mmCIF file of C-alpha atoms in Angstrom:
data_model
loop_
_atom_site.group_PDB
_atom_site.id
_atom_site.type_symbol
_atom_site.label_atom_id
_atom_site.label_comp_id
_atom_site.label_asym_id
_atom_site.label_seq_id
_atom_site.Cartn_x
_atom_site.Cartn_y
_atom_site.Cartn_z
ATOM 1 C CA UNK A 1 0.000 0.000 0.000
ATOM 2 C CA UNK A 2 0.946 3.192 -0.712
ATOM 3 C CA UNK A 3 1.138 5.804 2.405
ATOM 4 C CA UNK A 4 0.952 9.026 1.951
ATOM 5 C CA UNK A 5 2.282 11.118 4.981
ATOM 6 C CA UNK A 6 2.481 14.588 3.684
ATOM 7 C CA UNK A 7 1.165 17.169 5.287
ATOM 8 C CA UNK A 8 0.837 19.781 2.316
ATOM 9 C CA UNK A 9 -2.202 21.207 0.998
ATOM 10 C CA UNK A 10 -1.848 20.051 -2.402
ATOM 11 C CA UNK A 11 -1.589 16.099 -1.299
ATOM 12 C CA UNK A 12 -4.759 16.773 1.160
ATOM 13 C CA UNK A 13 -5.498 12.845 1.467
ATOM 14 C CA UNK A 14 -8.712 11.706 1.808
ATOM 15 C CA UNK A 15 -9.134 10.078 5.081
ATOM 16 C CA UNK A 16 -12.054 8.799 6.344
ATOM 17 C CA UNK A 17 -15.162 6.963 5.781
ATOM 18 C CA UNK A 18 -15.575 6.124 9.195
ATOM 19 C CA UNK A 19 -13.182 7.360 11.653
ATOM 20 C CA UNK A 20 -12.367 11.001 11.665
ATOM 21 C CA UNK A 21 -15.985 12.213 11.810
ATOM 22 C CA UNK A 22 -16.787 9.495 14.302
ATOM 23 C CA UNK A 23 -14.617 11.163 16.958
ATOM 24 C CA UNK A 24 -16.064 14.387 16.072
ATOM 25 C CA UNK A 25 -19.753 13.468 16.945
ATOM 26 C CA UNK A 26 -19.061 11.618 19.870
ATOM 27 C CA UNK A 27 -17.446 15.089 20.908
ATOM 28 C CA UNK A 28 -20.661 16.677 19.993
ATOM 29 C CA UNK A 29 -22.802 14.443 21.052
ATOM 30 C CA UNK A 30 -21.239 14.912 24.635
ATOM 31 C CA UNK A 31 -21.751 18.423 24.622
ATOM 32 C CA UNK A 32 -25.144 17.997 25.872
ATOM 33 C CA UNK A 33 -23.989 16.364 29.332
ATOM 34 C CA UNK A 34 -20.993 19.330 29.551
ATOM 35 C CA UNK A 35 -21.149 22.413 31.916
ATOM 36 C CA UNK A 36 -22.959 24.834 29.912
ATOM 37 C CA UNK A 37 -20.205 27.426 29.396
ATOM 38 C CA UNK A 38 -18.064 24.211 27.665
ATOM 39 C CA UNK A 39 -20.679 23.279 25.147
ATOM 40 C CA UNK A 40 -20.110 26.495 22.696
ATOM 41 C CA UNK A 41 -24.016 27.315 22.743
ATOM 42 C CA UNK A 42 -25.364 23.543 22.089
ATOM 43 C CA UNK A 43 -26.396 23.690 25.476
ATOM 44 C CA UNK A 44 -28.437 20.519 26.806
ATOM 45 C CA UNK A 45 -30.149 19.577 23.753
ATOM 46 C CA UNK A 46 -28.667 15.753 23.500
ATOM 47 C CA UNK A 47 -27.940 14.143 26.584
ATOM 48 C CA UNK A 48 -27.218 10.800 25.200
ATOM 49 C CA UNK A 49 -29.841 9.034 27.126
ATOM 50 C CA UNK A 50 -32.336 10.831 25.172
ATOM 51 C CA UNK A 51 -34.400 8.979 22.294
ATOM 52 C CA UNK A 52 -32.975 10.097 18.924
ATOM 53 C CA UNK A 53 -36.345 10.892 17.481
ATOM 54 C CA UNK A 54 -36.711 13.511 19.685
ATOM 55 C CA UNK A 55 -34.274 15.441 17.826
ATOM 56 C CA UNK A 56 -34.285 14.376 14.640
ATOM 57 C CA UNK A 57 -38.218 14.180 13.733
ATOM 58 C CA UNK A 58 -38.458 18.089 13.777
ATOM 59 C CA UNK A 59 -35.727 17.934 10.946
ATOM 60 C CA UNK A 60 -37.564 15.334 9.214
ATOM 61 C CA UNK A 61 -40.981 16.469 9.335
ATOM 62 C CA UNK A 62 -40.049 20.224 7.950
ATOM 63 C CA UNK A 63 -38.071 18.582 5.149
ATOM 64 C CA UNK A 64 -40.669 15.836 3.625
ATOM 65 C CA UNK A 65 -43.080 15.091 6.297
ATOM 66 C CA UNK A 66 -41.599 12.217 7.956
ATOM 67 C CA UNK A 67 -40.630 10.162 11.100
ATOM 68 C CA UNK A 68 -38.448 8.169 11.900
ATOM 69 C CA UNK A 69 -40.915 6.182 13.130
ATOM 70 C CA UNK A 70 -42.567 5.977 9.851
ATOM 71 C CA UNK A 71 -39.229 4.584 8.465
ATOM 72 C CA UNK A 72 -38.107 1.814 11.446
ATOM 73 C CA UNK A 73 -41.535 1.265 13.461
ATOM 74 C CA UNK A 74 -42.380 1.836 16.996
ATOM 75 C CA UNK A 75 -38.756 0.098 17.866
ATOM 76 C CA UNK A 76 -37.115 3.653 16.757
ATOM 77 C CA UNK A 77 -38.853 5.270 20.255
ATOM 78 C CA UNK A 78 -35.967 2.409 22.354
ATOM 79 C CA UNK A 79 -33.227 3.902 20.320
ATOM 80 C CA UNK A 80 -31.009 6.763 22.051
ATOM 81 C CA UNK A 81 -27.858 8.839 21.584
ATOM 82 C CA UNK A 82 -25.406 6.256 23.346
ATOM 83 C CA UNK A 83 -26.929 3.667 21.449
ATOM 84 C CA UNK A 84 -25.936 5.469 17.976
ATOM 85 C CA UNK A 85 -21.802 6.377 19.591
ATOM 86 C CA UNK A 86 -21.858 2.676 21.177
ATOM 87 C CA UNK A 87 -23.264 1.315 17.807
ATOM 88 C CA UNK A 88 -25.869 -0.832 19.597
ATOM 89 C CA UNK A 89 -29.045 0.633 17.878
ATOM 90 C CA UNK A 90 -29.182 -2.095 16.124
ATOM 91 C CA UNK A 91 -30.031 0.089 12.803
ATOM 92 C CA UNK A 92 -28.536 -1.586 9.202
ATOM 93 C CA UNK A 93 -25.751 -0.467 7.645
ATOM 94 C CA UNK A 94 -26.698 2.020 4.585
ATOM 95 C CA UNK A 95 -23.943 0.819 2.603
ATOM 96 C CA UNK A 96 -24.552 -2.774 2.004
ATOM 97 C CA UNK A 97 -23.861 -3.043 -1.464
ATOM 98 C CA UNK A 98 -26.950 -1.215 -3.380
ATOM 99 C CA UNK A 99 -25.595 2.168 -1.931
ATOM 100 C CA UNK A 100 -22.030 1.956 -3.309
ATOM 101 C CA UNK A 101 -23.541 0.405 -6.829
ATOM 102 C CA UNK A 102 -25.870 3.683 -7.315
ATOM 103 C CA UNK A 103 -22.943 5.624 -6.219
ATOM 104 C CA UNK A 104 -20.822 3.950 -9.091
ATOM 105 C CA UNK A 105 -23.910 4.541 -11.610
ATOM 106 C CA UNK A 106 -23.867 8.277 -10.936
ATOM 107 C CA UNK A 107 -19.933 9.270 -9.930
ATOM 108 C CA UNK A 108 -21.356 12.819 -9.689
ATOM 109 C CA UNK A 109 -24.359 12.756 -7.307
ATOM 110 C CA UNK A 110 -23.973 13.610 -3.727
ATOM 111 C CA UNK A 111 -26.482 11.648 -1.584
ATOM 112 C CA UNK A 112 -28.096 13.878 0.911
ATOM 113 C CA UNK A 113 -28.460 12.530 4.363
ATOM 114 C CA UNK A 114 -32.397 12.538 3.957
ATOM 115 C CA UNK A 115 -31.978 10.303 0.783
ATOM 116 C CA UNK A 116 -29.307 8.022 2.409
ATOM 117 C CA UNK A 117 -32.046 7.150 4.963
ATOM 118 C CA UNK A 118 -35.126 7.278 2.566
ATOM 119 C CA UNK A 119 -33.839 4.862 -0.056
ATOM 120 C CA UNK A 120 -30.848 2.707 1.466
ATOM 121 C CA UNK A 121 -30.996 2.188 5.386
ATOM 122 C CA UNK A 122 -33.344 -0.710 5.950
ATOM 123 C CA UNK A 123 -36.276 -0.458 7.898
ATOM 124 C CA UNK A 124 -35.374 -3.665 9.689
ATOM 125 C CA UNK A 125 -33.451 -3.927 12.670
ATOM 126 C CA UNK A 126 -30.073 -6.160 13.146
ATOM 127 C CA UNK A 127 -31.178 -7.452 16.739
ATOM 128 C CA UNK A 128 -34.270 -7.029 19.151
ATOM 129 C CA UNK A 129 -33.325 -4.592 21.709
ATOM 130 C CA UNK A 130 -31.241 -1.451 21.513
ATOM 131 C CA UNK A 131 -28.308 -1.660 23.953
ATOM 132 C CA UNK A 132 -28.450 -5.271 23.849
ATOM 133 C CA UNK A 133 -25.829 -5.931 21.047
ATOM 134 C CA UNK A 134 -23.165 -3.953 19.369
ATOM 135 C CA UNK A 135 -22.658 -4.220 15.441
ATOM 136 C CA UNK A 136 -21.332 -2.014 13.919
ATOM 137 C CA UNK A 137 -23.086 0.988 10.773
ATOM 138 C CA UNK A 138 -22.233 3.896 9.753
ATOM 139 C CA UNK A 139 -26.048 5.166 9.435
ATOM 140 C CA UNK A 140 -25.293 5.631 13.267
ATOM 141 C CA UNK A 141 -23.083 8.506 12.153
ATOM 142 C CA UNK A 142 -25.467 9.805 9.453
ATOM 143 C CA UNK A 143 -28.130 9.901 12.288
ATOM 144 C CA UNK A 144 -25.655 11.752 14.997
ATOM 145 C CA UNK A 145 -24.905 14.053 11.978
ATOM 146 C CA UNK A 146 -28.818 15.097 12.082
ATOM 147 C CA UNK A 147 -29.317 15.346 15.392
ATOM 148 C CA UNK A 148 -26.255 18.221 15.440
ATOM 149 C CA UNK A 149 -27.991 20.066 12.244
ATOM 150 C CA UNK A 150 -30.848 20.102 14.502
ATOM 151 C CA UNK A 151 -29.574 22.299 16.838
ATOM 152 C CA UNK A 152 -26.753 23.860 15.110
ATOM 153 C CA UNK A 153 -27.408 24.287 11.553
ATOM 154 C CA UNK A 154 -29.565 27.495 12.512
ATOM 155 C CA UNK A 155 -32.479 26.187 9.597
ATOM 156 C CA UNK A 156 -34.534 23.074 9.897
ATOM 157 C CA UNK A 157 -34.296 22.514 6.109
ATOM 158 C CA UNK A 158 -29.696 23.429 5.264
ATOM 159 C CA UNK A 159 -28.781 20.612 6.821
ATOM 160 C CA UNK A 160 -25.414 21.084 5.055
ATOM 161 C CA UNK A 161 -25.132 24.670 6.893
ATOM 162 C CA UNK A 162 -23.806 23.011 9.962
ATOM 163 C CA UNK A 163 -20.438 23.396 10.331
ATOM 164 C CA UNK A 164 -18.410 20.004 10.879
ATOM 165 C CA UNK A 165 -15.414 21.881 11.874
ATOM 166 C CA UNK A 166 -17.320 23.873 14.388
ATOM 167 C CA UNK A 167 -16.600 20.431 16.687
ATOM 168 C CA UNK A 168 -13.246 21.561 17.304
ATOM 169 C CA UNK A 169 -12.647 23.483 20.211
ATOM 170 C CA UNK A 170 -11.157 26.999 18.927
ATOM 171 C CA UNK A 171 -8.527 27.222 20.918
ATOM 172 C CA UNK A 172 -7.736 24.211 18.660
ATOM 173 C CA UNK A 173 -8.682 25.056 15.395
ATOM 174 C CA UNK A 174 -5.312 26.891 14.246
ATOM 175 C CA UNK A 175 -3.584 24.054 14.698
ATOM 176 C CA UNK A 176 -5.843 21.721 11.751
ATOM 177 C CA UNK A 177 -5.806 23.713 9.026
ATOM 178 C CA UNK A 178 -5.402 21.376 6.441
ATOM 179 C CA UNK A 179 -8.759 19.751 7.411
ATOM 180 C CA UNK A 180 -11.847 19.984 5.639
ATOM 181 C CA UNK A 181 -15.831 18.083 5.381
ATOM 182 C CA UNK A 182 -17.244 18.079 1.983
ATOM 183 C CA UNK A 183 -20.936 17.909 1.482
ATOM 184 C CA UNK A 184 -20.839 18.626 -2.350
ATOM 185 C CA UNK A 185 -18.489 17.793 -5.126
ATOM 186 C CA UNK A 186 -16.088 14.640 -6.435
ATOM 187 C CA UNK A 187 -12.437 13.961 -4.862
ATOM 188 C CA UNK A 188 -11.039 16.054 -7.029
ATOM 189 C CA UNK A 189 -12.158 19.239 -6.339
ATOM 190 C CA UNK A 190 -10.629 18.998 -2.533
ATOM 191 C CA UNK A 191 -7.123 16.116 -3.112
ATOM 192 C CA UNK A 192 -5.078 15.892 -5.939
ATOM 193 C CA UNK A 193 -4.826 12.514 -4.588
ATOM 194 C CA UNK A 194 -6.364 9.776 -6.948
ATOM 195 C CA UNK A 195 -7.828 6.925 -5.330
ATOM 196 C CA UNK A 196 -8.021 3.660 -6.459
ATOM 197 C CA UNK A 197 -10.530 0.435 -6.694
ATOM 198 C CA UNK A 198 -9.488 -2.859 -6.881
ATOM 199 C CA UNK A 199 -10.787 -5.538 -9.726
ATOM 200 C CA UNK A 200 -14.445 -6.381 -8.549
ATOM 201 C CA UNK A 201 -14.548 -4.607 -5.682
ATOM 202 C CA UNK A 202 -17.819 -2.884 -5.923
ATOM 203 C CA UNK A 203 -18.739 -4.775 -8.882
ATOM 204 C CA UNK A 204 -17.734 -8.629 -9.296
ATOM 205 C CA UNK A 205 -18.036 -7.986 -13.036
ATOM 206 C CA UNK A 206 -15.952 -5.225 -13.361
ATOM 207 C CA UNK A 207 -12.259 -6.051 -14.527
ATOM 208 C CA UNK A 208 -9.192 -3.680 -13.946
ATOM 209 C CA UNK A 209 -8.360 -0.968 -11.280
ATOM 210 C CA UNK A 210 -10.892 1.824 -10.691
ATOM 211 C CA UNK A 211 -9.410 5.458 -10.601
ATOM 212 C CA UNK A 212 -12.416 6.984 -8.108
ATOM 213 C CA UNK A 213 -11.151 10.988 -8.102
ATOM 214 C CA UNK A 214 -14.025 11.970 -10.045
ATOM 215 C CA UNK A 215 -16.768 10.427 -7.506
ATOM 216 C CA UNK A 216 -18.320 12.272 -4.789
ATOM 217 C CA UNK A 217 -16.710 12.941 -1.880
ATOM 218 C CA UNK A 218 -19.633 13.773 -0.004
ATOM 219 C CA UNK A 219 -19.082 9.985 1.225
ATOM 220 C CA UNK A 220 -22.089 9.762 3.962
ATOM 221 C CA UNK A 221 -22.291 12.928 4.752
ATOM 222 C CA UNK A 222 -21.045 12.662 8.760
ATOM 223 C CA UNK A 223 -20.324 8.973 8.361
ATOM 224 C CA UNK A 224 -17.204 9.882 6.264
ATOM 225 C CA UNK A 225 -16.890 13.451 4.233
ATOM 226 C CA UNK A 226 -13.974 14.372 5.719
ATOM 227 C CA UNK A 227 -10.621 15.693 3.934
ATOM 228 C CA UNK A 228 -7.465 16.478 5.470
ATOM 229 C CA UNK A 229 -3.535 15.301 6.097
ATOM 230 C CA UNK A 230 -2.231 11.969 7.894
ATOM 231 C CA UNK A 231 -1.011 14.995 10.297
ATOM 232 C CA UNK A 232 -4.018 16.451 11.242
ATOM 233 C CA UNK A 233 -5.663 13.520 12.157
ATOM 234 C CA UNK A 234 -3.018 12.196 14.189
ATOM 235 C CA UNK A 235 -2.629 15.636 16.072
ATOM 236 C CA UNK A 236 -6.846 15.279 16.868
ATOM 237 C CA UNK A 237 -6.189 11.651 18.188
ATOM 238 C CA UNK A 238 -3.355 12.505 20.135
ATOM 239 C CA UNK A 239 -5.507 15.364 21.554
ATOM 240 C CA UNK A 240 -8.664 13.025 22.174
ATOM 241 C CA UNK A 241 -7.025 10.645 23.532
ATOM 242 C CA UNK A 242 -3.753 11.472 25.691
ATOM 243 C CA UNK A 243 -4.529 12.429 29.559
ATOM 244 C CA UNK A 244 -5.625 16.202 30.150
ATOM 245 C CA UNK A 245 -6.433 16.235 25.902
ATOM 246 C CA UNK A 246 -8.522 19.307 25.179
ATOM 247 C CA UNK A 247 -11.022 17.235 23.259
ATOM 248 C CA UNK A 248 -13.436 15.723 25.252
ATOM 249 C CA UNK A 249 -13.692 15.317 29.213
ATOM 250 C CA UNK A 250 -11.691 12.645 31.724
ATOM 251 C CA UNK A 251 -15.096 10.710 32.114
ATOM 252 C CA UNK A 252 -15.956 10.641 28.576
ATOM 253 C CA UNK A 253 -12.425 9.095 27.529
ATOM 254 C CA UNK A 254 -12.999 6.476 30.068
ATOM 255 C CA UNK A 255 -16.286 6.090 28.298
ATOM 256 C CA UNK A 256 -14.940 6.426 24.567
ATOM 257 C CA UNK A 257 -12.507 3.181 25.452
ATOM 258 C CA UNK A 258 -15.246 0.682 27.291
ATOM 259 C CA UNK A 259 -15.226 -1.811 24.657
ATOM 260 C CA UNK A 260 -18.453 -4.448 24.653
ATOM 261 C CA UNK A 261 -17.994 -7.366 22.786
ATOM 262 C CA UNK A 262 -20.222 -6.877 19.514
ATOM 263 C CA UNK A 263 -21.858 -9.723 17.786
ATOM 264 C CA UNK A 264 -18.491 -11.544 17.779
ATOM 265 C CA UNK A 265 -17.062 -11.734 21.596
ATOM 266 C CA UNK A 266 -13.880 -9.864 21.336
ATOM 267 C CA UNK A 267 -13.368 -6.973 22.464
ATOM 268 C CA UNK A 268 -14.729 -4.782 19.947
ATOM 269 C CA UNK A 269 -16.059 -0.852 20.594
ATOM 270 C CA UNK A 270 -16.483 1.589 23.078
ATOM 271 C CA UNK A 271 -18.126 5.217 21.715
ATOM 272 C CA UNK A 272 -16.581 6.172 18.823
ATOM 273 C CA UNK A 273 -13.479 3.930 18.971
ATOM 274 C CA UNK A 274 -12.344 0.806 17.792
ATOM 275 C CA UNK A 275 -10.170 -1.696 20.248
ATOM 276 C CA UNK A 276 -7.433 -2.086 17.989
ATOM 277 C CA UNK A 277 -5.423 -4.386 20.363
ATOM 278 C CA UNK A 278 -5.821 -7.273 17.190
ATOM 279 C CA UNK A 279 -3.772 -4.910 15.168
ATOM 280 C CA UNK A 280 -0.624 -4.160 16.826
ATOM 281 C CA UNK A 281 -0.454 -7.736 19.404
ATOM 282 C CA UNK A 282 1.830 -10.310 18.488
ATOM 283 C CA UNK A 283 2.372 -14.115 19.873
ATOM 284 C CA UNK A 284 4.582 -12.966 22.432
ATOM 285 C CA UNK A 285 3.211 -9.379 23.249
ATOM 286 C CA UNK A 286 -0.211 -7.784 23.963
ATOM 287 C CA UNK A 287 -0.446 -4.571 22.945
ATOM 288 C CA UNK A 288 -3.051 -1.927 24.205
ATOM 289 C CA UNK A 289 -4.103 0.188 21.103
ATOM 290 C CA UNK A 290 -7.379 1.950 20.312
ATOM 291 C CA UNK A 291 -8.656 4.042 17.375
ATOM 292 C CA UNK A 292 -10.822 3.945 14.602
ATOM 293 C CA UNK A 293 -9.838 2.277 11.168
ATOM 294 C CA UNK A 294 -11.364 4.412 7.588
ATOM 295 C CA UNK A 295 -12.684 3.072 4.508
ATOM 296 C CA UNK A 296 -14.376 5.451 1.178
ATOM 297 C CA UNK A 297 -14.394 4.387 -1.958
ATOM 298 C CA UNK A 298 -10.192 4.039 -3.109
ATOM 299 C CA UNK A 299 -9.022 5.515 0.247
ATOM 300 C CA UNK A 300 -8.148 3.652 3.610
ATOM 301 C CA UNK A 301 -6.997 4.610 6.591
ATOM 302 C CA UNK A 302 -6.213 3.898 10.278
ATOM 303 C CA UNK A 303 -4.976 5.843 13.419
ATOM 304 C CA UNK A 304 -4.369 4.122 16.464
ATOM 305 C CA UNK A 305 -3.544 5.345 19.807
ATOM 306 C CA UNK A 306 -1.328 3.454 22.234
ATOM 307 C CA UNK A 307 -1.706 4.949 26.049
ATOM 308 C CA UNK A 308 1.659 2.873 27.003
ATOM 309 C CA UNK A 309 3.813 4.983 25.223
ATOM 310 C CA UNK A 310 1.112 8.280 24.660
ATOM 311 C CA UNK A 311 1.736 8.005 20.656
ATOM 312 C CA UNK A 312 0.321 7.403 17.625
ATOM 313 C CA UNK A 313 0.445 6.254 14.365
ATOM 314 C CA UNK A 314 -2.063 7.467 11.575
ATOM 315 C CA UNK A 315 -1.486 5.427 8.176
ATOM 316 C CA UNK A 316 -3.695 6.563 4.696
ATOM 317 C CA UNK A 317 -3.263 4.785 1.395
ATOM 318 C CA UNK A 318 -5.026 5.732 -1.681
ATOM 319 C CA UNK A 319 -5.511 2.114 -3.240
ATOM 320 C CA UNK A 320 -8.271 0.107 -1.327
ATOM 321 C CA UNK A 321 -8.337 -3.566 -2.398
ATOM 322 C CA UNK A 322 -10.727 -4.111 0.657
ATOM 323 C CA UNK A 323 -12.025 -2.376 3.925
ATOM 324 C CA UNK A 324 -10.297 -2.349 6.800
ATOM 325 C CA UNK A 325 -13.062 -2.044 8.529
ATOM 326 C CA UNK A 326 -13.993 -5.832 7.695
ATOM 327 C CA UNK A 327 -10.985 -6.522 9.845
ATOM 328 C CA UNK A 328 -11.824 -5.038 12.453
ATOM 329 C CA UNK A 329 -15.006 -6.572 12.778
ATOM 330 C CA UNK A 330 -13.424 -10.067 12.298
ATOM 331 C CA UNK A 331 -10.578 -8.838 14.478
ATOM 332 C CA UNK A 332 -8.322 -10.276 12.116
ATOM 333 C CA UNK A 333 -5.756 -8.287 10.508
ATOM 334 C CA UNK A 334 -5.066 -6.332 6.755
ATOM 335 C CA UNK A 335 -1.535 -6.946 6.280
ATOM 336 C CA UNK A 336 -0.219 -7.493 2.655
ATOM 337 C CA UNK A 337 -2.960 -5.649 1.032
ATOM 338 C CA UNK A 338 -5.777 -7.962 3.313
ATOM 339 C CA UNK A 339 -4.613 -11.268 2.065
ATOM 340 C CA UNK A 340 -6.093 -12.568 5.243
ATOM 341 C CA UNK A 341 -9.521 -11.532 4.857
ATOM 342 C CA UNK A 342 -9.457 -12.241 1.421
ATOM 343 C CA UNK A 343 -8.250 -15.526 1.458
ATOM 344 C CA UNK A 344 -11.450 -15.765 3.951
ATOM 345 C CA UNK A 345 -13.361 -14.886 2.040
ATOM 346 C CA UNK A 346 -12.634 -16.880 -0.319
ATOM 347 C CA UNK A 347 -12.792 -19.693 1.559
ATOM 348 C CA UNK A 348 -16.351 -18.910 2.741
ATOM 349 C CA UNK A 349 -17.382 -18.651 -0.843
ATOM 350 C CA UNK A 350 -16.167 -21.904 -1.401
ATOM 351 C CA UNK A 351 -17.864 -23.624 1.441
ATOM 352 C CA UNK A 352 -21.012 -21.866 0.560
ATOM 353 C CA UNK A 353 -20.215 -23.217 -3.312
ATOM 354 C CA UNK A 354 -20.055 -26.669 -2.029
ATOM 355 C CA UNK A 355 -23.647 -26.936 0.031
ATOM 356 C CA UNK A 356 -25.458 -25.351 -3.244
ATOM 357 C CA UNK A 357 -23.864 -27.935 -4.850
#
């Protein structure tokens, strides 16, 4: 894989699908429970035990007259903010195949976070009870995403007027200027950075390597339209992350790093962050690491923290032969280009081959 690591404006790397922004919202999201004076005039408007539709049926309803009720049934009202950071809602995954294929279709169109909802998050649930499980989706992050427009964007109907950046503290902000959320536009209108597809990723007919720079970047919305240098997003882990950072509180770090076990067993994720321990352990050393791992369309990513030395590594590639994110929730690792998984896969395919047979 190729990393890039510079920190200049012209090689702004795409970086996330899902990491980045998740910190971001969980820092938003915890603004509600704050002192007042630290919450930069959210005030208490989403303690996360509150239901989610609270907050984001007013949103709905002014755009196209909806619920989210409507949408998921009478389940929705058992859904709340820590459910969506903890990813234990036990809401489906928007991008499950028909989401990237449409994206493919039409390179150029930036899915809204109304129509990401509407037409590609399904109205079933993963498990019974909210809080019960953990698995993880990125319509979570959508759904946090609304919930801030709510109260911040100023207008019920620009969702895209809230301000993404707006989630780091100011006394902060100086320091990440090569950091940016898109909510219109394709790749290469914010990286000269092409990303890359491998054969049959997205489509198992499709033969040869996929050049993605002229797709939307919009990528989700808050699961994953975010822009910037390996450097800035190390500097916000670091911050989020080391004891005394200026990100979020003591409590809510302690929070951020209380992994359940997910469908699988393993330690898995705590609000907004990824046990990464799989990642860095070997045979004859266990390794304490957590993060969040990044996958959009030809871009990956991962930045992991490690609270035994207070460091961390941050690692973007622009060629994405499969996500990372897979492996994290197999807990199985991505080295040599994800040989593992694939070879996995592959071997699931096969066994599934051989009962049709």
């Amino acid at each position: 894989c190729l990393s890039i690591s510079s920190t200049s404006l012209s090689h702004r790397m795409l970086y996330v699908s899902y990491d980045f922004s998740d910190f971001l919202f969980f820092f938003q999201a915890e603004d509600g429970i704050r002192d007042a004076q630290e919450s930069r005039g959210l005030g208490d408007v989403h303690k996360r035990q509150d239901p989610i539709a609270m907050h984001i049926d007013p949103l709905l309803k002014h755009v196209n007259q909806s619920t989210l009720e409507q949408k998921f049934g009478a389940k929705i009202r058992n859904v709340q903010v820590q459910h969506l950071l903890h990813m234990s809602s036990g809401i489906s995954d928007y991008d499950r195949g028909n989401y990237s294929r449409d994206q493919f279709r039409r390179p150029g169109h930036d899915f809204s976070p109304i129509q990401i909802l509407r037409d590609y998050v399904p109205a079933e649930f993963e498990f019974e009870n909210p809080g019960s499980q953990q698995s993880y989706s990125s319509t979570n992050y959508v759904l946090l995403g609304l919930i801030l427009a709510r109260h911040s964007a100023g207008t019920l109907d620009r969702w895209e007027s809230y301000d993404q950046l707006s989630v780091i503290p100011e006394a902060l902000r100086p320091g990440f200027d090569e950091s940016l959320f898109v909510n219109h536009g394709a790749c290469s209108n914010s990286t000269q950075m092409h990303g890359f597809m491998a054969p049959g990723f997205y489509d198992p007919h499709q033969k040869g390597v996929v050049d993605v720079w002229h797709v939307s970047c919009a990528g989700g919305w808050t699961a994953g339209n975010y822009v910037g240098s390996v450097g800035d997003v190390a500097k916000f882990t670091h911050e989020l992350y080391r004891p005394g950072g200026g990100i979020v509180s003591r409590t809510s770090q302690a929070d951020m790093i209380r992994f359940g076990a997910g469908f699988h067993g393993f330690k898995f994720y705590g609000m907004g962050t990824f046990s990464l321990d799989w990642a860095v352990s070997t045979n004859q050393s266990n390794i304490t690491a957590y993060g969040h791992v990044g996958d959009t369309y030809g871009y990956q990513s991962q930045t992991t923290y490690f609270p035994g030395l207070d460091a961390v590594i941050t690692v973007a590639t622009n060629i994405c032969l499969l996500y990372t994110s897979d492996a994290a929730d197999e807990e199985d690792s991505v080295d040599l280009g994800g040989r593992r998984i694939i070879k996995k896969k592959k071997r699931e395919e096969m066994r599934r081959k051989g009962e049709t047979e």
